[in-house]
mmCIF file of C-alpha atoms in Angstrom:
data_model
loop_
_atom_site.group_PDB
_atom_site.id
_atom_site.type_symbol
_atom_site.label_atom_id
_atom_site.label_comp_id
_atom_site.label_asym_id
_atom_site.label_seq_id
_atom_site.Cartn_x
_atom_site.Cartn_y
_atom_site.Cartn_z
ATOM 1 C CA MET M 796 0.000 0.000 0.000
ATOM 2 C CA LYS M 797 1.245 3.474 -0.891
ATOM 3 C CA ILE M 798 1.029 6.059 1.883
ATOM 4 C CA PHE M 799 1.066 9.818 1.342
ATOM 5 C CA ARG M 800 0.993 12.787 3.710
ATOM 6 C CA GLY M 801 -1.275 15.106 1.763
ATOM 7 C CA PHE M 802 -1.973 14.726 -1.945
ATOM 8 C CA HIS M 803 0.696 16.925 -3.583
ATOM 9 C CA HIS M 804 3.014 14.066 -4.529
ATOM 10 C CA PRO M 805 4.102 12.786 -7.946
ATOM 11 C CA GLY M 806 3.448 9.137 -7.078
ATOM 12 C CA ILE M 807 -0.188 9.546 -6.142
ATOM 13 C CA ALA M 808 -2.769 7.822 -8.356
ATOM 14 C CA ARG M 809 -4.327 10.133 -10.938
ATOM 15 C CA ALA M 810 -7.748 8.511 -10.476
ATOM 16 C CA CYS M 811 -9.210 6.441 -7.669
ATOM 17 C CA ALA M 812 -12.191 4.895 -5.959
ATOM 18 C CA LEU M 813 -12.288 6.715 -2.637
ATOM 19 C CA THR M 814 -13.648 6.384 0.861
ATOM 20 C CA ILE M 815 -13.256 9.004 3.587
ATOM 21 C CA GLY M 816 -13.118 8.643 7.346
ATOM 22 C CA ASN M 817 -11.076 8.376 10.514
ATOM 23 C CA PHE M 818 -11.062 4.545 10.493
ATOM 24 C CA ASP M 819 -10.085 4.369 14.158
ATOM 25 C CA GLY M 820 -9.679 0.671 14.917
ATOM 26 C CA VAL M 821 -10.498 -0.470 11.341
ATOM 27 C CA HIS M 822 -13.379 -2.525 12.766
ATOM 28 C CA ARG M 823 -15.636 -4.947 10.924
ATOM 29 C CA GLY M 824 -17.875 -2.201 9.579
ATOM 30 C CA HIS M 825 -14.812 -0.502 8.118
ATOM 31 C CA GLN M 826 -13.652 -3.825 6.709
ATOM 32 C CA ALA M 827 -16.973 -4.372 4.905
ATOM 33 C CA MET M 828 -16.738 -0.878 3.442
ATOM 34 C CA LEU M 829 -13.166 -1.458 2.280
ATOM 35 C CA ALA M 830 -14.124 -4.748 0.610
ATOM 36 C CA LEU M 831 -16.806 -2.925 -1.381
ATOM 37 C CA LEU M 832 -14.365 -0.124 -2.194
ATOM 38 C CA ASN M 833 -11.786 -2.572 -3.550
ATOM 39 C CA SER M 834 -14.442 -4.262 -5.683
ATOM 40 C CA GLU M 835 -15.605 -0.965 -7.164
ATOM 41 C CA ALA M 836 -12.025 0.138 -7.804
ATOM 42 C CA ALA M 837 -11.267 -3.069 -9.674
ATOM 43 C CA HIS M 838 -14.481 -2.713 -11.692
ATOM 44 C CA ARG M 839 -13.452 0.786 -12.761
ATOM 45 C CA GLY M 840 -9.782 -0.013 -13.343
ATOM 46 C CA VAL M 841 -8.571 2.536 -10.777
ATOM 47 C CA GLU M 842 -6.816 2.274 -7.427
ATOM 48 C CA SER M 843 -8.681 1.999 -4.157
ATOM 49 C CA CYS M 844 -7.891 4.928 -1.863
ATOM 50 C CA VAL M 845 -8.618 5.838 1.739
ATOM 51 C CA LEU M 846 -8.581 9.478 2.809
ATOM 52 C CA THR M 847 -8.064 9.763 6.554
ATOM 53 C CA PHE M 848 -7.090 12.543 8.941
ATOM 54 C CA GLU M 849 -4.411 13.137 11.559
ATOM 55 C CA PRO M 850 -5.120 14.416 14.088
ATOM 56 C CA HIS M 851 -8.680 13.180 14.465
ATOM 57 C CA PRO M 852 -10.951 16.177 13.702
ATOM 58 C CA ARG M 853 -12.456 15.944 17.193
ATOM 59 C CA ASP M 854 -8.927 16.116 18.638
ATOM 60 C CA TYR M 855 -8.356 19.311 16.685
ATOM 61 C CA PHE M 856 -11.559 20.963 17.882
ATOM 62 C CA ALA M 857 -10.953 19.820 21.472
ATOM 63 C CA GLY M 858 -7.600 21.598 21.368
ATOM 64 C CA ALA M 859 -8.953 24.687 19.635
ATOM 65 C CA LEU M 860 -11.703 25.035 22.230
ATOM 66 C CA ASN M 861 -9.420 24.079 25.142
ATOM 67 C CA LYS M 862 -11.847 21.301 26.038
ATOM 68 C CA PRO M 863 -9.804 18.067 26.152
ATOM 69 C CA GLU M 864 -12.871 16.131 27.282
ATOM 70 C CA LEU M 865 -14.240 16.471 23.740
ATOM 71 C CA ALA M 866 -11.386 14.418 22.282
ATOM 72 C CA PRO M 867 -12.363 10.788 21.647
ATOM 73 C CA ALA M 868 -10.360 8.008 23.225
ATOM 74 C CA ARG M 869 -8.058 6.578 20.567
ATOM 75 C CA ILE M 870 -8.416 2.897 19.685
ATOM 76 C CA GLY M 871 -5.279 2.543 17.611
ATOM 77 C CA THR M 872 -2.155 4.368 16.604
ATOM 78 C CA LEU M 873 -1.602 5.658 13.091
ATOM 79 C CA ARG M 874 0.809 2.761 12.532
ATOM 80 C CA ASP M 875 -1.853 0.227 13.467
ATOM 81 C CA LYS M 876 -4.471 1.945 11.330
ATOM 82 C CA LEU M 877 -2.220 1.878 8.270
ATOM 83 C CA THR M 878 -1.278 -1.749 8.908
ATOM 84 C CA GLU M 879 -4.926 -2.796 8.990
ATOM 85 C CA LEU M 880 -5.844 -0.745 5.920
ATOM 86 C CA ALA M 881 -3.053 -2.497 4.015
ATOM 87 C CA ARG M 882 -4.233 -5.873 5.309
ATOM 88 C CA CYS M 883 -7.683 -5.068 3.911
ATOM 89 C CA GLY M 884 -6.206 -4.631 0.438
ATOM 90 C CA VAL M 885 -6.326 -0.847 0.154
ATOM 91 C CA GLN M 886 -3.884 0.295 -2.531
ATOM 92 C CA GLN M 887 -3.350 3.891 -1.442
ATOM 93 C CA THR M 888 -3.922 5.875 1.760
ATOM 94 C CA VAL M 889 -3.712 9.652 2.000
ATOM 95 C CA VAL M 890 -3.243 11.072 5.507
ATOM 96 C CA LEU M 891 -4.475 14.652 5.451
ATOM 97 C CA PRO M 892 -3.452 16.970 8.306
ATOM 98 C CA PHE M 893 -6.593 18.290 9.967
ATOM 99 C CA ASP M 894 -5.886 21.938 10.734
ATOM 100 C CA ALA M 895 -7.581 25.332 10.802
ATOM 101 C CA ARG M 896 -7.447 25.669 7.023
ATOM 102 C CA LEU M 897 -9.161 22.347 6.425
ATOM 103 C CA ALA M 898 -11.692 22.981 9.206
ATOM 104 C CA ALA M 899 -12.686 26.266 7.521
ATOM 105 C CA GLN M 900 -13.047 24.789 4.025
ATOM 106 C CA SER M 901 -16.571 24.839 2.630
ATOM 107 C CA PRO M 902 -18.133 21.563 1.444
ATOM 108 C CA ASP M 903 -17.989 22.712 -2.192
ATOM 109 C CA ALA M 904 -14.328 23.692 -1.858
ATOM 110 C CA PHE M 905 -13.539 20.320 -0.244
ATOM 111 C CA ILE M 906 -15.146 18.462 -3.143
ATOM 112 C CA GLU M 907 -13.311 20.522 -5.746
ATOM 113 C CA ALA M 908 -9.869 20.876 -4.149
ATOM 114 C CA VAL M 909 -9.545 17.543 -2.354
ATOM 115 C CA LEU M 910 -11.783 14.957 -3.993
ATOM 116 C CA LEU M 911 -11.469 16.035 -7.623
ATOM 117 C CA GLN M 912 -8.262 18.021 -8.152
ATOM 118 C CA GLY M 913 -6.287 16.390 -5.352
ATOM 119 C CA LEU M 914 -7.365 12.760 -5.572
ATOM 120 C CA GLY M 915 -9.118 12.353 -8.923
ATOM 121 C CA ALA M 916 -12.088 10.555 -7.364
ATOM 122 C CA ARG M 917 -14.213 8.603 -9.839
ATOM 123 C CA TYR M 918 -16.248 6.874 -7.134
ATOM 124 C CA VAL M 919 -16.833 7.964 -3.512
ATOM 125 C CA LEU M 920 -18.124 5.598 -0.833
ATOM 126 C CA VAL M 921 -19.187 7.000 2.547
ATOM 127 C CA GLY M 922 -20.931 5.856 5.708
ATOM 128 C CA ASP M 923 -24.514 6.637 6.606
ATOM 129 C CA ASP M 924 -23.504 9.366 9.072
ATOM 130 C CA PHE M 925 -20.940 11.083 6.830
ATOM 131 C CA ARG M 926 -20.582 14.872 7.185
ATOM 132 C CA PHE M 927 -17.879 17.140 5.770
ATOM 133 C CA GLY M 928 -16.802 20.723 5.286
ATOM 134 C CA ARG M 929 -17.014 23.798 7.494
ATOM 135 C CA GLN M 930 -19.348 23.259 10.467
ATOM 136 C CA ARG M 931 -20.141 19.793 9.058
ATOM 137 C CA ALA M 932 -22.466 21.447 6.570
ATOM 138 C CA GLY M 933 -21.874 18.874 3.827
ATOM 139 C CA ASP M 934 -23.882 15.650 3.821
ATOM 140 C CA TYR M 935 -24.607 12.684 1.579
ATOM 141 C CA ALA M 936 -27.268 14.483 -0.451
ATOM 142 C CA MET M 937 -24.877 17.342 -1.227
ATOM 143 C CA LEU M 938 -22.123 14.914 -2.185
ATOM 144 C CA ASP M 939 -24.471 12.935 -4.420
ATOM 145 C CA ALA M 940 -25.665 16.084 -6.159
ATOM 146 C CA ALA M 941 -22.057 17.085 -6.789
ATOM 147 C CA GLY M 942 -21.360 13.659 -8.208
ATOM 148 C CA GLN M 943 -24.216 13.970 -10.660
ATOM 149 C CA SER M 944 -23.057 17.370 -11.847
ATOM 150 C CA ARG M 945 -19.304 16.670 -11.810
ATOM 151 C CA GLY M 946 -19.308 13.111 -13.156
ATOM 152 C CA PHE M 947 -18.277 10.872 -10.270
ATOM 153 C CA ASP M 948 -20.304 8.078 -8.705
ATOM 154 C CA VAL M 949 -21.441 8.228 -5.093
ATOM 155 C CA ALA M 950 -22.488 5.371 -2.829
ATOM 156 C CA ARG M 951 -23.468 5.015 0.806
ATOM 157 C CA MET M 952 -23.123 2.049 3.139
ATOM 158 C CA ASN M 953 -25.565 1.857 5.999
ATOM 159 C CA SER M 954 -24.812 0.390 9.412
ATOM 160 C CA TYR M 955 -23.045 -2.934 9.782
ATOM 161 C CA GLU M 956 -24.272 -5.225 12.538
ATOM 162 C CA VAL M 957 -22.909 -8.215 14.440
ATOM 163 C CA HIS M 958 -25.640 -10.168 16.224
ATOM 164 C CA GLY M 959 -27.903 -7.125 16.192
ATOM 165 C CA LEU M 960 -25.236 -4.747 17.521
ATOM 166 C CA ARG M 961 -24.230 -1.826 15.310
ATOM 167 C CA VAL M 962 -20.488 -1.929 14.770
ATOM 168 C CA SER M 963 -18.833 1.441 15.257
ATOM 169 C CA SER M 964 -15.669 2.949 16.676
ATOM 170 C CA SER M 965 -17.782 4.204 19.604
ATOM 171 C CA ALA M 966 -18.901 0.637 20.374
ATOM 172 C CA VAL M 967 -15.288 -0.557 20.271
ATOM 173 C CA ARG M 968 -14.255 2.263 22.633
ATOM 174 C CA GLN M 969 -17.037 1.323 25.034
ATOM 175 C CA ALA M 970 -15.970 -2.327 25.069
ATOM 176 C CA LEU M 971 -12.324 -1.407 25.679
ATOM 177 C CA ALA M 972 -13.221 1.075 28.416
ATOM 178 C CA ALA M 973 -15.206 -1.678 30.143
ATOM 179 C CA GLY M 974 -12.302 -4.116 29.798
ATOM 180 C CA ASP M 975 -14.446 -6.492 27.730
ATOM 181 C CA MET M 976 -11.751 -7.699 25.379
ATOM 182 C CA ASP M 977 -13.932 -10.471 23.935
ATOM 183 C CA ALA M 978 -16.584 -7.949 22.899
ATOM 184 C CA ALA M 979 -13.917 -5.687 21.410
ATOM 185 C CA ALA M 980 -12.501 -8.613 19.435
ATOM 186 C CA ARG M 981 -15.955 -9.464 18.055
ATOM 187 C CA LEU M 982 -16.388 -5.893 16.852
ATOM 188 C CA LEU M 983 -12.867 -5.683 15.415
ATOM 189 C CA GLY M 984 -12.865 -9.174 13.898
ATOM 190 C CA ARG M 985 -9.514 -9.837 15.591
ATOM 191 C CA PRO M 986 -7.906 -9.415 19.010
ATOM 192 C CA TYR M 987 -7.236 -5.833 20.053
ATOM 193 C CA THR M 988 -3.628 -5.099 19.123
ATOM 194 C CA ILE M 989 -1.021 -2.386 19.640
ATOM 195 C CA SER M 990 2.265 -2.411 17.728
ATOM 196 C CA GLY M 991 5.409 -0.315 17.614
ATOM 197 C CA HIS M 992 9.150 -0.088 18.131
ATOM 198 C CA VAL M 993 10.552 -1.266 21.439
ATOM 199 C CA VAL M 994 12.039 1.795 23.166
ATOM 200 C CA HIS M 995 14.302 2.229 26.166
ATOM 201 C CA GLY M 996 12.887 2.906 29.607
ATOM 202 C CA ARG M 997 14.385 3.158 33.095
ATOM 203 C CA LYS M 998 15.111 -0.593 33.131
ATOM 204 C CA LEU M 999 13.543 -0.700 36.576
ATOM 205 C CA GLY M 1000 11.598 -3.877 35.851
ATOM 206 C CA ARG M 1001 14.651 -6.107 35.657
ATOM 207 C CA GLU M 1002 15.823 -4.760 39.026
ATOM 208 C CA LEU M 1003 12.437 -5.335 40.674
ATOM 209 C CA GLY M 1004 12.188 -8.815 39.303
ATOM 210 C CA ALA M 1005 15.740 -9.676 40.255
ATOM 211 C CA THR M 1006 14.814 -9.265 43.908
ATOM 212 C CA ALA M 1007 11.660 -11.341 43.580
ATOM 213 C CA ALA M 1008 12.843 -13.960 41.117
ATOM 214 C CA GLY M 1009 16.510 -14.070 41.924
ATOM 215 C CA ALA M 1010 17.475 -13.507 38.308
ATOM 216 C CA GLY M 1011 19.143 -10.667 36.470
ATOM 217 C CA ASN M 1012 16.392 -10.403 33.857
ATOM 218 C CA GLY M 1013 13.721 -9.938 36.505
ATOM 219 C CA PHE M 1014 10.523 -8.352 35.235
ATOM 220 C CA ARG M 1015 12.102 -7.074 32.024
ATOM 221 C CA THR M 1016 9.569 -5.165 29.921
ATOM 222 C CA LEU M 1017 9.143 -4.293 26.254
ATOM 223 C CA ASN M 1018 8.149 -0.625 26.113
ATOM 224 C CA LEU M 1019 5.952 0.663 23.275
ATOM 225 C CA ARG M 1020 4.811 4.275 23.135
ATOM 226 C CA PHE M 1021 1.137 4.872 22.470
ATOM 227 C CA ALA M 1022 1.223 8.135 20.557
ATOM 228 C CA HIS M 1023 -2.114 9.480 21.776
ATOM 229 C CA TRP M 1024 -2.625 10.774 25.327
ATOM 230 C CA LYS M 1025 -6.063 9.150 25.689
ATOM 231 C CA PRO M 1026 -6.039 5.416 24.858
ATOM 232 C CA ALA M 1027 -9.387 3.640 24.666
ATOM 233 C CA ALA M 1028 -8.083 0.811 26.875
ATOM 234 C CA SER M 1029 -6.022 0.965 30.039
ATOM 235 C CA GLY M 1030 -4.945 -1.372 32.814
ATOM 236 C CA ILE M 1031 -3.175 -4.698 33.202
ATOM 237 C CA PHE M 1032 -3.694 -7.406 30.572
ATOM 238 C CA ALA M 1033 -2.746 -10.950 29.646
ATOM 239 C CA VAL M 1034 -1.181 -10.607 26.192
ATOM 240 C CA LEU M 1035 0.511 -12.377 23.320
ATOM 241 C CA VAL M 1036 3.641 -10.796 21.826
ATOM 242 C CA HIS M 1037 4.469 -11.272 18.137
ATOM 243 C CA GLY M 1038 7.740 -10.377 16.457
ATOM 244 C CA LEU M 1039 10.362 -11.830 18.801
ATOM 245 C CA GLY M 1040 10.443 -15.347 17.433
ATOM 246 C CA ALA M 1041 8.601 -17.944 15.404
ATOM 247 C CA ALA M 1042 5.800 -18.311 17.942
ATOM 248 C CA PRO M 1043 3.901 -15.653 19.905
ATOM 249 C CA LEU M 1044 5.022 -15.228 23.504
ATOM 250 C CA PRO M 1045 2.559 -15.047 26.411
ATOM 251 C CA GLY M 1046 2.999 -12.089 28.699
ATOM 252 C CA VAL M 1047 1.454 -9.558 31.023
ATOM 253 C CA ALA M 1048 1.242 -5.878 30.087
ATOM 254 C CA ASN M 1049 0.457 -2.495 31.590
ATOM 255 C CA LEU M 1050 -1.163 0.075 29.312
ATOM 256 C CA GLY M 1051 -1.251 3.511 30.870
ATOM 257 C CA VAL M 1052 0.787 6.105 32.725
ATOM 258 C CA ARG M 1053 2.389 3.960 35.501
ATOM 259 C CA PRO M 1054 1.046 5.792 38.588
ATOM 260 C CA SER M 1055 3.496 4.062 40.937
ATOM 261 C CA LEU M 1056 6.589 5.492 39.210
ATOM 262 C CA ASP M 1057 8.270 8.871 39.108
ATOM 263 C CA PRO M 1058 6.475 11.063 36.509
ATOM 264 C CA ASN M 1059 9.837 12.648 35.673
ATOM 265 C CA ASP M 1060 11.425 9.450 34.392
ATOM 266 C CA VAL M 1061 12.604 8.981 30.801
ATOM 267 C CA ASN M 1062 9.074 8.216 29.567
ATOM 268 C CA GLY M 1063 7.280 10.401 32.102
ATOM 269 C CA GLY M 1064 3.956 11.824 30.971
ATOM 270 C CA ARG M 1065 3.676 9.400 28.032
ATOM 271 C CA VAL M 1066 1.257 6.549 27.659
ATOM 272 C CA LEU M 1067 3.245 3.321 27.441
ATOM 273 C CA LEU M 1068 2.422 -0.294 26.808
ATOM 274 C CA GLU M 1069 4.913 -2.132 29.039
ATOM 275 C CA THR M 1070 4.930 -5.868 28.391
ATOM 276 C CA HIS M 1071 6.713 -8.532 30.422
ATOM 277 C CA CYS M 1072 7.142 -11.809 28.552
ATOM 278 C CA LEU M 1073 6.515 -14.665 30.961
ATOM 279 C CA ASP M 1074 9.413 -16.562 29.383
ATOM 280 C CA TRP M 1075 12.067 -14.246 27.969
ATOM 281 C CA PRO M 1076 13.703 -15.641 24.779
ATOM 282 C CA ALA M 1077 17.295 -16.443 25.738
ATOM 283 C CA GLU M 1078 18.504 -15.873 22.186
ATOM 284 C CA LEU M 1079 17.607 -12.172 22.417
ATOM 285 C CA GLY M 1080 20.017 -11.526 25.244
ATOM 286 C CA PRO M 1081 19.485 -8.626 27.623
ATOM 287 C CA GLU M 1082 19.281 -5.892 24.947
ATOM 288 C CA GLY M 1083 18.163 -7.744 21.834
ATOM 289 C CA ALA M 1084 14.593 -6.458 21.609
ATOM 290 C CA TYR M 1085 15.341 -2.726 21.409
ATOM 291 C CA GLY M 1086 14.403 -1.226 18.054
ATOM 292 C CA LYS M 1087 12.365 -4.242 16.945
ATOM 293 C CA ILE M 1088 8.768 -3.781 15.848
ATOM 294 C CA VAL M 1089 6.505 -5.994 17.925
ATOM 295 C CA ARG M 1090 2.762 -6.549 17.917
ATOM 296 C CA VAL M 1091 1.001 -7.086 21.239
ATOM 297 C CA GLU M 1092 -2.470 -8.630 21.441
ATOM 298 C CA LEU M 1093 -4.390 -7.600 24.554
ATOM 299 C CA LEU M 1094 -6.513 -10.669 25.245
ATOM 300 C CA HIS M 1095 -7.835 -10.427 28.791
ATOM 301 C CA LYS M 1096 -7.974 -7.585 31.311
ATOM 302 C CA LEU M 1097 -6.733 -8.515 34.768
ATOM 303 C CA HIS M 1098 -7.459 -5.203 36.521
ATOM 304 C CA ASP M 1099 -7.151 -1.419 36.315
ATOM 305 C CA GLU M 1100 -3.846 0.339 36.936
ATOM 306 C CA LEU M 1101 -3.009 0.480 40.654
ATOM 307 C CA LYS M 1102 -0.821 2.852 42.642
ATOM 308 C CA TYR M 1103 1.426 0.829 44.953
ATOM 309 C CA ASP M 1104 2.989 2.122 48.161
ATOM 310 C CA GLY M 1105 6.656 1.576 47.386
ATOM 311 C CA LEU M 1106 8.755 -0.709 45.195
ATOM 312 C CA ASP M 1107 8.272 -3.794 47.357
ATOM 313 C CA ALA M 1108 4.508 -3.565 46.951
ATOM 314 C CA LEU M 1109 4.936 -2.930 43.216
ATOM 315 C CA THR M 1110 7.158 -6.010 42.904
ATOM 316 C CA ALA M 1111 4.606 -8.175 44.706
ATOM 317 C CA GLY M 1112 1.844 -6.784 42.507
ATOM 318 C CA ILE M 1113 3.712 -7.578 39.302
ATOM 319 C CA ALA M 1114 4.452 -11.109 40.548
ATOM 320 C CA LYS M 1115 0.742 -11.634 41.256
ATOM 321 C CA ASP M 1116 -0.165 -10.321 37.784
ATOM 322 C CA CYS M 1117 2.284 -12.791 36.237
ATOM 323 C CA ASP M 1118 0.694 -15.646 38.180
ATOM 324 C CA ASN M 1119 -2.778 -14.582 37.054
ATOM 325 C CA ALA M 1120 -1.649 -14.300 33.439
ATOM 326 C CA ARG M 1121 -0.125 -17.778 33.587
ATOM 327 C CA ALA M 1122 -3.404 -19.083 34.996
ATOM 328 C CA TYR M 1123 -5.296 -17.420 32.143
ATOM 329 C CA PHE M 1124 -3.106 -19.024 29.498
ATOM 330 C CA ALA M 1125 -3.335 -22.398 31.242
ATOM 331 C CA SER M 1126 -7.123 -22.283 31.131
ATOM 332 C CA ALA M 1127 -8.967 -24.047 28.339
ATOM 333 C CA ARG M 1128 -10.561 -20.829 27.084
ATOM 334 C CA ALA M 1129 -7.317 -18.912 26.561
ATOM 335 C CA PRO M 1130 -6.332 -18.577 22.872
ATOM 336 C CA GLN M 1131 -2.863 -19.905 22.119
ATOM 337 C CA HIS M 1132 -2.475 -18.061 18.830
ATOM 338 C CA SER M 1133 -4.165 -15.263 16.983
ATOM 339 C CA ALA M 1134 -6.703 -15.960 14.265
ATOM 340 C CA PRO M 1135 -9.468 -13.980 12.590
ATOM 341 C CA LEU M 1136 -12.792 -14.281 14.364
ATOM 342 C CA HIS M 1137 -15.745 -15.571 12.354
ATOM 343 C CA THR M 1138 -19.199 -14.839 13.697
ATOM 344 C CA GLU M 1139 -22.487 -14.237 12.001
ATOM 345 C CA THR M 1140 -22.803 -10.764 10.517
ATOM 346 C CA ARG M 1141 -25.427 -8.735 8.756
ATOM 347 C CA ARG M 1142 -24.736 -5.809 6.464
ATOM 348 C CA GLN M 1143 -27.215 -3.350 5.070
ATOM 349 C CA THR M 1144 -26.022 -1.501 1.985
ATOM 350 C CA THR M 1145 -27.596 1.319 -0.003
ATOM 351 C CA ARG M 1146 -25.853 2.170 -3.240
ATOM 352 C CA ASP M 1147 -26.774 5.022 -5.557
ATOM 353 C CA ARG M 1148 -25.808 5.853 -9.091
ATOM 354 C CA ILE M 1149 -23.657 2.780 -9.709
#
């Protein structure tokens, strides 16, 4: 998949079948839309293209209004979004910076400057709640009328349901906030996953664990930065780690801001996913994971983040979390590898002018 920041690049497709949205989580409703997009692109002999925004428009307005509570919790990082879009067969993704200029653009100007001149849209597929342009004044009817007058096709996909539940990014956020990882996986069609480069931390975990376990590796952790300040999930999880060997490694992870540690440490103030592999691969050695890209599946929530009174209490808490994670993986219901989830779905689709 080709990825572009903005659309003023020589390698961008001159014509495309386009869909527009934030695609946070790339859930099963998104996946159904992308499958239709790819089919329509192939039918027309053009590339399939996703137009998405960074930051999320609601993040921008939350900052502009100084009301952080208006910002939505973020399901996935930009890296994870792009990975899933590529997995769905999208040929080209354009990440458009959402800023004051774009927020002030009228719907007509957006159609002309972005959809037609910028992206060469021959076909535009949107969701049933799609709005665009200054003050969200543009809607499906306006877009369809523009398509009729300007010569591009317009289609709309209505809500996608799983067992009667409408699939949406909001529903995924609600499941993650509640710690219901099974429900989140049903909505996503896969386990909830965070990926990224392993970065350096304080290396405190190996010291804590050395006291408890009597080994130099101790509670060594793989640290991944979650780029957004407001993750949809938080707490302590049983996880599977991919990217450090042929088989995924079971582990226990903390997603959050580490309330028991000094906020002025090397990663202070940042949301981190800190993962301790229950069995550290000996072939990696003490420093072998740094810089690697790993993918961590959050399978089961053990509890919310806790603030411990001192390092001894923190050490005991981590040891208990490791025991509970081992018990989870030993249970018959714990998945031993990742696989796509297949459950009954229902999709309602309305298509116009095709």
